[in-house]
mmCIF file of C-alpha atoms in Angstrom:
data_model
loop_
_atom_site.group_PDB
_atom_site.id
_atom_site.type_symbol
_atom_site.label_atom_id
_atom_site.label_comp_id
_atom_site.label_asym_id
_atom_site.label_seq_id
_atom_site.Cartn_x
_atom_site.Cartn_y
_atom_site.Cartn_z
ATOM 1 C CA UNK B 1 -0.635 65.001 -147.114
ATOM 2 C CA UNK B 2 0.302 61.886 -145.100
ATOM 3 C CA UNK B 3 2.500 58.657 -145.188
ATOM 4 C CA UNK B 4 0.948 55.733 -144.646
ATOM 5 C CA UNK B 5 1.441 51.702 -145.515
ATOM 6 C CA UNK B 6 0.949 50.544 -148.643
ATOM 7 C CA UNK B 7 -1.662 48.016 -149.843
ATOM 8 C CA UNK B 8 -2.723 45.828 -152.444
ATOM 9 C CA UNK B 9 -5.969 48.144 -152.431
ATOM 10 C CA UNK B 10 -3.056 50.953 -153.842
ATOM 11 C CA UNK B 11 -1.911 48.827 -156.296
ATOM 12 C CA UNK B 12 -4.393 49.986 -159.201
ATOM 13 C CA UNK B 13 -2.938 54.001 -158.862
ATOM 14 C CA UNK B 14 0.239 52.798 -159.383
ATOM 15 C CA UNK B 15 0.235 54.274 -163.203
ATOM 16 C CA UNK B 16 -0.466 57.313 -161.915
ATOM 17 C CA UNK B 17 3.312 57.771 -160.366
ATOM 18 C CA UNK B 18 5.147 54.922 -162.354
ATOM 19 C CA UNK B 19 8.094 57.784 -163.989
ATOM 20 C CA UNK B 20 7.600 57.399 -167.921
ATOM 21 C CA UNK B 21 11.405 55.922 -167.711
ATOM 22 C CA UNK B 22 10.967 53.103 -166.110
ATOM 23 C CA UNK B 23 9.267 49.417 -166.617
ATOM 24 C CA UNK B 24 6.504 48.682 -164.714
ATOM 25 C CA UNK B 25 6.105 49.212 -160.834
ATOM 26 C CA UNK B 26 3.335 47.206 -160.001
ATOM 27 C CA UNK B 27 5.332 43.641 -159.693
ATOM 28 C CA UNK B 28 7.186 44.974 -157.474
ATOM 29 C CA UNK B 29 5.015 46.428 -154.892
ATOM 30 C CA UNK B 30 3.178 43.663 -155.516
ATOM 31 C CA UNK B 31 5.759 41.293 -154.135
ATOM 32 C CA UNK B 32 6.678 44.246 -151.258
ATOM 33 C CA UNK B 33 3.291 43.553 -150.200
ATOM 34 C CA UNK B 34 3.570 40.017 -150.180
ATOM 35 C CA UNK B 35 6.658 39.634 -148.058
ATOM 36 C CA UNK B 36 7.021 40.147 -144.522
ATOM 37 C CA UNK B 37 10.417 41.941 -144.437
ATOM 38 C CA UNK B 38 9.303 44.375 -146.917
ATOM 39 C CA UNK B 39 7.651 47.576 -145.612
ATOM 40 C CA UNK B 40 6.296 50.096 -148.412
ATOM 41 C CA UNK B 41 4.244 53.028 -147.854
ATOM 42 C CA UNK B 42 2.455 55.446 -150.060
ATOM 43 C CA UNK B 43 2.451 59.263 -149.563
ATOM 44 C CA UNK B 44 -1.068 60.448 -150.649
ATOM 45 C CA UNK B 45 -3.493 63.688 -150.412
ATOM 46 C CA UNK B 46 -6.625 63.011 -149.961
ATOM 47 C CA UNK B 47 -7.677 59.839 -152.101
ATOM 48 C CA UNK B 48 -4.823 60.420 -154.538
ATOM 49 C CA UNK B 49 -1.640 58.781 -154.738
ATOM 50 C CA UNK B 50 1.353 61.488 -155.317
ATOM 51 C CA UNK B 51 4.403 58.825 -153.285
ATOM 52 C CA UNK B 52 5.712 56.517 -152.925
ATOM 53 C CA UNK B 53 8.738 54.182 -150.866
ATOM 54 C CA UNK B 54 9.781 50.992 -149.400
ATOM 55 C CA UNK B 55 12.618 49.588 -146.696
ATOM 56 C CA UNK B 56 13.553 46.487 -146.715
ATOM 57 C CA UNK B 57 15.411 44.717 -144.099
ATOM 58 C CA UNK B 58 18.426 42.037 -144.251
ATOM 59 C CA UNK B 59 19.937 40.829 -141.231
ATOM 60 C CA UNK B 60 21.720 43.611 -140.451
ATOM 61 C CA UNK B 61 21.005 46.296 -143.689
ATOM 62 C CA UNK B 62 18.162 47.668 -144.953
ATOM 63 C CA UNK B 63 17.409 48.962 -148.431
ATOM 64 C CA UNK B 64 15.609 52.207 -149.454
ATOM 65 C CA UNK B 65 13.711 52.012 -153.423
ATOM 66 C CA UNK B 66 11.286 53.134 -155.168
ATOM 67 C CA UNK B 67 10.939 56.627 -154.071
ATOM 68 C CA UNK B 68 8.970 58.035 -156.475
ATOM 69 C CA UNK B 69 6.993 61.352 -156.183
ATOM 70 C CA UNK B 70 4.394 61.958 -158.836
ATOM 71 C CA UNK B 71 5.495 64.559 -161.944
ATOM 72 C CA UNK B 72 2.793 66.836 -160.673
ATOM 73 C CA UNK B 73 4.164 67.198 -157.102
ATOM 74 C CA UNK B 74 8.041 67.233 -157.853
ATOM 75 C CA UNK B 75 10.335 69.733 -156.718
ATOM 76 C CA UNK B 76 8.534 70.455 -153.346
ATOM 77 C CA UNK B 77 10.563 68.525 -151.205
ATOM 78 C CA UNK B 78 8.460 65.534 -150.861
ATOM 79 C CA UNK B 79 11.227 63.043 -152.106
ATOM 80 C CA UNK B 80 13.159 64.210 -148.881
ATOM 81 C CA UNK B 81 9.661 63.820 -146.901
ATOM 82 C CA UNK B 82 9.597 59.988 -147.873
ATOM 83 C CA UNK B 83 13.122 59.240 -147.414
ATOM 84 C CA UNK B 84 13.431 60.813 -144.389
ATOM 85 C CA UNK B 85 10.504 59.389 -143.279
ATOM 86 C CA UNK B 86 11.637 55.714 -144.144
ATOM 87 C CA UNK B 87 15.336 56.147 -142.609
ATOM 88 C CA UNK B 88 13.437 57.432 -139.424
ATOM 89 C CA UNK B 89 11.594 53.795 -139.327
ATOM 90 C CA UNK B 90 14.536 52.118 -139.555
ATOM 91 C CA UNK B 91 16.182 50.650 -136.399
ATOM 92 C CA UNK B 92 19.847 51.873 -136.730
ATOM 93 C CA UNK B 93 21.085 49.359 -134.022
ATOM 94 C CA UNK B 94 19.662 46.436 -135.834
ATOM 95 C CA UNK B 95 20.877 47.572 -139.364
ATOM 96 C CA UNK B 96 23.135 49.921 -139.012
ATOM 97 C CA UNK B 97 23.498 50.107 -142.552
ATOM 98 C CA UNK B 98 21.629 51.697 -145.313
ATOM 99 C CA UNK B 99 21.331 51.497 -149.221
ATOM 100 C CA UNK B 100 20.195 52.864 -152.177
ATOM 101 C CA UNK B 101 20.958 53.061 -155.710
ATOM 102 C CA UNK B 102 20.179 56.843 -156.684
ATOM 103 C CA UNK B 103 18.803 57.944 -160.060
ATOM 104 C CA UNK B 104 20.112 61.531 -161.591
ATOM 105 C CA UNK B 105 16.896 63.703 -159.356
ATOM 106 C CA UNK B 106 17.510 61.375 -156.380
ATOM 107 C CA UNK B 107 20.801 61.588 -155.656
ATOM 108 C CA UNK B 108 21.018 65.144 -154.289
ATOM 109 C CA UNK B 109 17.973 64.985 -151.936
ATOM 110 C CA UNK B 110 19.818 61.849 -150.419
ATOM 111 C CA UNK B 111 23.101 64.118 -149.928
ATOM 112 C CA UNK B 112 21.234 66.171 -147.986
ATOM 113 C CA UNK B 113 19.850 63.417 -145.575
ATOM 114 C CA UNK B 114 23.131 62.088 -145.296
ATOM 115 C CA UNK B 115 23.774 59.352 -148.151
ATOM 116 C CA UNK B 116 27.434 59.467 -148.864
ATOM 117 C CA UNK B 117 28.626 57.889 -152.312
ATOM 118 C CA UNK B 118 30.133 54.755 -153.064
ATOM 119 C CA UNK B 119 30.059 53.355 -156.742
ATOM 120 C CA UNK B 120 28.711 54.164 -159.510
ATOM 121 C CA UNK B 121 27.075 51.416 -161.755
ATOM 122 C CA UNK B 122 27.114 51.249 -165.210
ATOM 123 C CA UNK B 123 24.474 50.663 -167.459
ATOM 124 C CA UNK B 124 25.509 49.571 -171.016
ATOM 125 C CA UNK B 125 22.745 48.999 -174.257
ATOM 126 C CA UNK B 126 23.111 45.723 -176.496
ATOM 127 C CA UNK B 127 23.394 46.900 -179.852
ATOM 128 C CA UNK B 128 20.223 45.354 -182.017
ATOM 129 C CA UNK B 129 21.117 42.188 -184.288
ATOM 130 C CA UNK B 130 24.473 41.606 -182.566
ATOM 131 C CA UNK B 131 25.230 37.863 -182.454
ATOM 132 C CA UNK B 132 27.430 36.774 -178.965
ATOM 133 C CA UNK B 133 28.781 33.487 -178.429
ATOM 134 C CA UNK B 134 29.772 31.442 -175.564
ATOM 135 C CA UNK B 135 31.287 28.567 -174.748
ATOM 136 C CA UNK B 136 28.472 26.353 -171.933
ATOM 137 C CA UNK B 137 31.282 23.834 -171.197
ATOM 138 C CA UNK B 138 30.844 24.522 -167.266
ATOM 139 C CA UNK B 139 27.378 25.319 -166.988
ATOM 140 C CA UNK B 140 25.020 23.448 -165.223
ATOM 141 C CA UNK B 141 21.527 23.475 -163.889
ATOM 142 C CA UNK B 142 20.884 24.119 -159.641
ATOM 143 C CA UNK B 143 21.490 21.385 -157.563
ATOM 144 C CA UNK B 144 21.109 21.580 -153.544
ATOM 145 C CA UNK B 145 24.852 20.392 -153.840
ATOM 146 C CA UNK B 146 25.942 23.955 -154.718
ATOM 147 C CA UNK B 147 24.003 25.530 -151.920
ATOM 148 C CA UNK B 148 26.868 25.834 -149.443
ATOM 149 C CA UNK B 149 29.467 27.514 -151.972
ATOM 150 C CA UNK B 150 26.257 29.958 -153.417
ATOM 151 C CA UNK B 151 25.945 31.272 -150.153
ATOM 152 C CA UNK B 152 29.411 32.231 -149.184
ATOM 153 C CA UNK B 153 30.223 33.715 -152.374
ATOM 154 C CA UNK B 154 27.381 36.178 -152.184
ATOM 155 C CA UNK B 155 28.363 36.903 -148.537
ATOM 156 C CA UNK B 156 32.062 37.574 -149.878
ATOM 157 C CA UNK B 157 30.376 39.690 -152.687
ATOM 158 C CA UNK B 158 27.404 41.904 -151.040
ATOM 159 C CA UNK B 159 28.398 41.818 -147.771
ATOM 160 C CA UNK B 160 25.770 40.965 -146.433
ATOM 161 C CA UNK B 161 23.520 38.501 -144.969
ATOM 162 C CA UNK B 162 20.712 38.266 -147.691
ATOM 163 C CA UNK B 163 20.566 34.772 -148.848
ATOM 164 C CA UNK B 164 16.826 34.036 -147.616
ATOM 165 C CA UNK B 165 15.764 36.335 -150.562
ATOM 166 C CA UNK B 166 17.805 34.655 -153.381
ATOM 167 C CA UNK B 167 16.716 31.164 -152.210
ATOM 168 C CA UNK B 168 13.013 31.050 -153.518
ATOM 169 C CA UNK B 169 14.932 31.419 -157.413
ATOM 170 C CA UNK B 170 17.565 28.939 -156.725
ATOM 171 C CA UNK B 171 15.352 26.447 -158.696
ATOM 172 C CA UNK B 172 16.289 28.294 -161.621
ATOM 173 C CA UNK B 173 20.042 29.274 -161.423
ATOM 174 C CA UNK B 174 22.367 28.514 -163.652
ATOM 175 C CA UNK B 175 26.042 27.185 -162.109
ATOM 176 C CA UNK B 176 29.395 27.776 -163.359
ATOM 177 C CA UNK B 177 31.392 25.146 -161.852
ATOM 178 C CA UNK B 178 34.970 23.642 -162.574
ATOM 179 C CA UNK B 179 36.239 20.326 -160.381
ATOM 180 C CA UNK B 180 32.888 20.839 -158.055
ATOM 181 C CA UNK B 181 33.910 24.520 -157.034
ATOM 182 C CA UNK B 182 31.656 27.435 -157.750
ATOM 183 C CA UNK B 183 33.504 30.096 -159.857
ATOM 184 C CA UNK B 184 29.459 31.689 -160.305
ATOM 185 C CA UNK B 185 25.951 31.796 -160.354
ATOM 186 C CA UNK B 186 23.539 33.303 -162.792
ATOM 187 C CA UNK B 187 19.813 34.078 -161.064
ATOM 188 C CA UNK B 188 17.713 34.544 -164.363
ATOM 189 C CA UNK B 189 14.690 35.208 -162.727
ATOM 190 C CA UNK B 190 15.653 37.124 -159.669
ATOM 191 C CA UNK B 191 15.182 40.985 -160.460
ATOM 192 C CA UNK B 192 17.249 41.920 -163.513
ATOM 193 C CA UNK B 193 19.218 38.661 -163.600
ATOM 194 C CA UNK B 194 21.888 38.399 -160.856
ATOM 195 C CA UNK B 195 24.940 37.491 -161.992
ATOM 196 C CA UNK B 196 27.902 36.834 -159.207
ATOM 197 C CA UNK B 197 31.121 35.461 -160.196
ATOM 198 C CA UNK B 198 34.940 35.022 -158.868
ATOM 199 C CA UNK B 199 36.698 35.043 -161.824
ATOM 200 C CA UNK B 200 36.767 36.271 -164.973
ATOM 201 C CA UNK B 201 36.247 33.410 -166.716
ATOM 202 C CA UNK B 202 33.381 32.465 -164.974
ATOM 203 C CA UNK B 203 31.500 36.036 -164.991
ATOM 204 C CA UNK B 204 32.186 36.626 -168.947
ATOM 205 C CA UNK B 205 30.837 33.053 -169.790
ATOM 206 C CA UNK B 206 27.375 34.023 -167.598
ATOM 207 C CA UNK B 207 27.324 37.688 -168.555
ATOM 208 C CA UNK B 208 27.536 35.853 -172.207
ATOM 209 C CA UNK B 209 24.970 33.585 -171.413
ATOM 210 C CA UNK B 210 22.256 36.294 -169.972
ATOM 211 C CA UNK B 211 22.630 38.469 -173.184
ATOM 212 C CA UNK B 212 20.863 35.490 -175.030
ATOM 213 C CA UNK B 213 17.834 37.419 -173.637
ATOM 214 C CA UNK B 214 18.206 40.387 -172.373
ATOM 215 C CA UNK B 215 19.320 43.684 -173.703
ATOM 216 C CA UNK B 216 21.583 45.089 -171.015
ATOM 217 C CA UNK B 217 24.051 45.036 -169.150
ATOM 218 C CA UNK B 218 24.222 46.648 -165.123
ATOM 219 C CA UNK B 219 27.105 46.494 -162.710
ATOM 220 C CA UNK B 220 29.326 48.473 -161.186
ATOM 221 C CA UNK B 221 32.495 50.194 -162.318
ATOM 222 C CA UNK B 222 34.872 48.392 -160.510
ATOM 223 C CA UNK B 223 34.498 45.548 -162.755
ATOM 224 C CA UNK B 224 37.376 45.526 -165.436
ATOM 225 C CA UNK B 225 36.412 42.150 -166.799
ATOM 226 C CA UNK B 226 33.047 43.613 -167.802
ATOM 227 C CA UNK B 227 33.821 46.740 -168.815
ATOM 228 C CA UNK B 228 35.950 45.088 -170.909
ATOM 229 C CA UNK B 229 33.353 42.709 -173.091
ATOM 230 C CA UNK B 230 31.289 45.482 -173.310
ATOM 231 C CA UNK B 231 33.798 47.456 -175.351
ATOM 232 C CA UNK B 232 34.451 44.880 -177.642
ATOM 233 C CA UNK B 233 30.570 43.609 -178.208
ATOM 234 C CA UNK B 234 30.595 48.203 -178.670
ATOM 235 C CA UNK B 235 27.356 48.177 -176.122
ATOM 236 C CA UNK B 236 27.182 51.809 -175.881
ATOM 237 C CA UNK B 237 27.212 53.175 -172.469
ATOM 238 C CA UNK B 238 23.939 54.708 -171.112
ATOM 239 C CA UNK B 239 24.098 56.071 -168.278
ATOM 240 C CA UNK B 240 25.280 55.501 -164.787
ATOM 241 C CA UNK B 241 23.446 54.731 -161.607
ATOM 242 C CA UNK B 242 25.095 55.605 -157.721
ATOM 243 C CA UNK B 243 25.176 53.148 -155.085
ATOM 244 C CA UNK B 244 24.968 55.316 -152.082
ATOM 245 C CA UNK B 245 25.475 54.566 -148.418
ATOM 246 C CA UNK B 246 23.917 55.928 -144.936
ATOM 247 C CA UNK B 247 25.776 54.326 -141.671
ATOM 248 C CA UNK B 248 28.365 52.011 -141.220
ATOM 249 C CA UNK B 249 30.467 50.979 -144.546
ATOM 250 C CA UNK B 250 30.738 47.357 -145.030
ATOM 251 C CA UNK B 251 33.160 45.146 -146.594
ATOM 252 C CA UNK B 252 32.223 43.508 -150.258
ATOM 253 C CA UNK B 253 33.688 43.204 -153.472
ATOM 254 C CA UNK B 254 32.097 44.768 -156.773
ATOM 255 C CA UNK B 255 34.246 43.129 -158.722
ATOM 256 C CA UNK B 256 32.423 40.026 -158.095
ATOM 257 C CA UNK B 257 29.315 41.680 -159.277
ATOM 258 C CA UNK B 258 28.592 41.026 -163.197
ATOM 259 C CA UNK B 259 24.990 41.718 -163.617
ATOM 260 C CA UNK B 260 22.962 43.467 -160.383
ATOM 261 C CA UNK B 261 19.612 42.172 -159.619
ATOM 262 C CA UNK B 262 17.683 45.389 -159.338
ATOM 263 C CA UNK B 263 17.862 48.809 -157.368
ATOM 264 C CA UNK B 264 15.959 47.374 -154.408
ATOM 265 C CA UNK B 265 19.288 45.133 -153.535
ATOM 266 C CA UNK B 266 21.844 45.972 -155.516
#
């Protein structure tokens, strides 16, 4: 067995790892092989696919996702191989920081390497045929004017310097904005839908406004405003998801955080 990079030649033997619980891979390697500061790599024997994992690097963090070991192989240590193997690439004094949001299986092989815990997020199911209403008042489309205030509050929220990857969807967003000031943003077509807001008014309206089409709901449990409106809409809760840490813990605020954009950046 060996680790190697990933290419778009691998792409194709994606189905044979893709878990049976999860949406399609192949978009996303797809854009990991498309952008520079993405690094996958594929963990094969022979001619056959059996792994797979990715960093990606921020200014100063990095993200581990998609670990994935195929069904045939599991419970031989080879999720450990790949994570180790992709923490060991990283350069600790550039990004001293690492992340990863941990399924059920994953999150005891990352104990082991060193992953310490740090939220859980929730996931929550819309109900079928439930009707939610909203009030648009203070919604508007992107315009460069809000580019400024975007940036800062997703600093204040993740953290983290990761702007350059939210700014190819900006076209798209959707502002919540009172007297010119930014109370939110809604990315509908980054990952799962980012949703980051500073007040509750703000985040409900958006969360609101994403349910039009989708069917769930995914942040983390240190948001009371959204735990909240999913109790009353009686979105079931289905299961929960840990945000787990390896390095230096950083400063951000999950309470700002009313939809995540996907396990590859929280």
């Amino acid at each position: 067995m060996q680790i190697t990079p990933f290419t778009n030649n691998d792409i194709l033997q994606l189905p044979e790892i893709n878990p049976p619980d999860w949406p399609n891979i192949q978009d996303k390697f797809e854009y990991y092989c498309s952008h520079k500061f993405c690094y996958p790599f594929k963990l094969s024997e022979g001619d056959k696919l059996i792994g797979s994992g990715v960093y990606i690097l921020h200014k100063d963090v990095a993200w581990l996702a998609h670990i994935i070991v195929h069904l045939d192989y599991r419970n031989q240590g080879l999720g450990k191989i790949i994570t180790q193997y992709l923490v060991n690439a990283i350069d600790k004094n550039r990004h001293p920081t690492i992340y990863l949001l941990a399924t059920e299986l994953g999150e005891p092989v990352y104990s082991k390497i060193g992953f310490i815990f740090e939220t859980d997020y929730l996931v929550y199911k819309k109900p079928q045929n439930i009707l939610i209403e909203f009030d648009n008042t203070h919604c508007f489309a992107y315009n460069e004017k809000y580019k400024e205030q975007i940036i800062q509050l997703d600093l204040i929220t993740s953290g983290e310097n990761r702007f350059f990857r939210l700014d190819e969807y900006l076209s798209s967003a959707i502002i919540f904005e009172v007297n010119n000031i930014v109370e939110g943003y809604y990315l509908p077509d980054f990952g799962e839908g980012l949703i980051i807001a500073k007040n509750e008014n703000a985040g409900i309206t958006l969360m609101k406004l994403r349910l039009q089409t989708q069917d769930n709901g995914i942040f983390p449990m240190q948001n009371s405003a959204a735990i909240q409106l999913m109790h009353t809409l009686k979105f079931p809760l289905l299961k929960k998801i840990k945000r787990m840490r390896l390095g230096t813990e950083r400063s951000w605020k999950p309470e700002f955080l009313y939809n995540r954009s996907g396990g590859n950046i929280g």
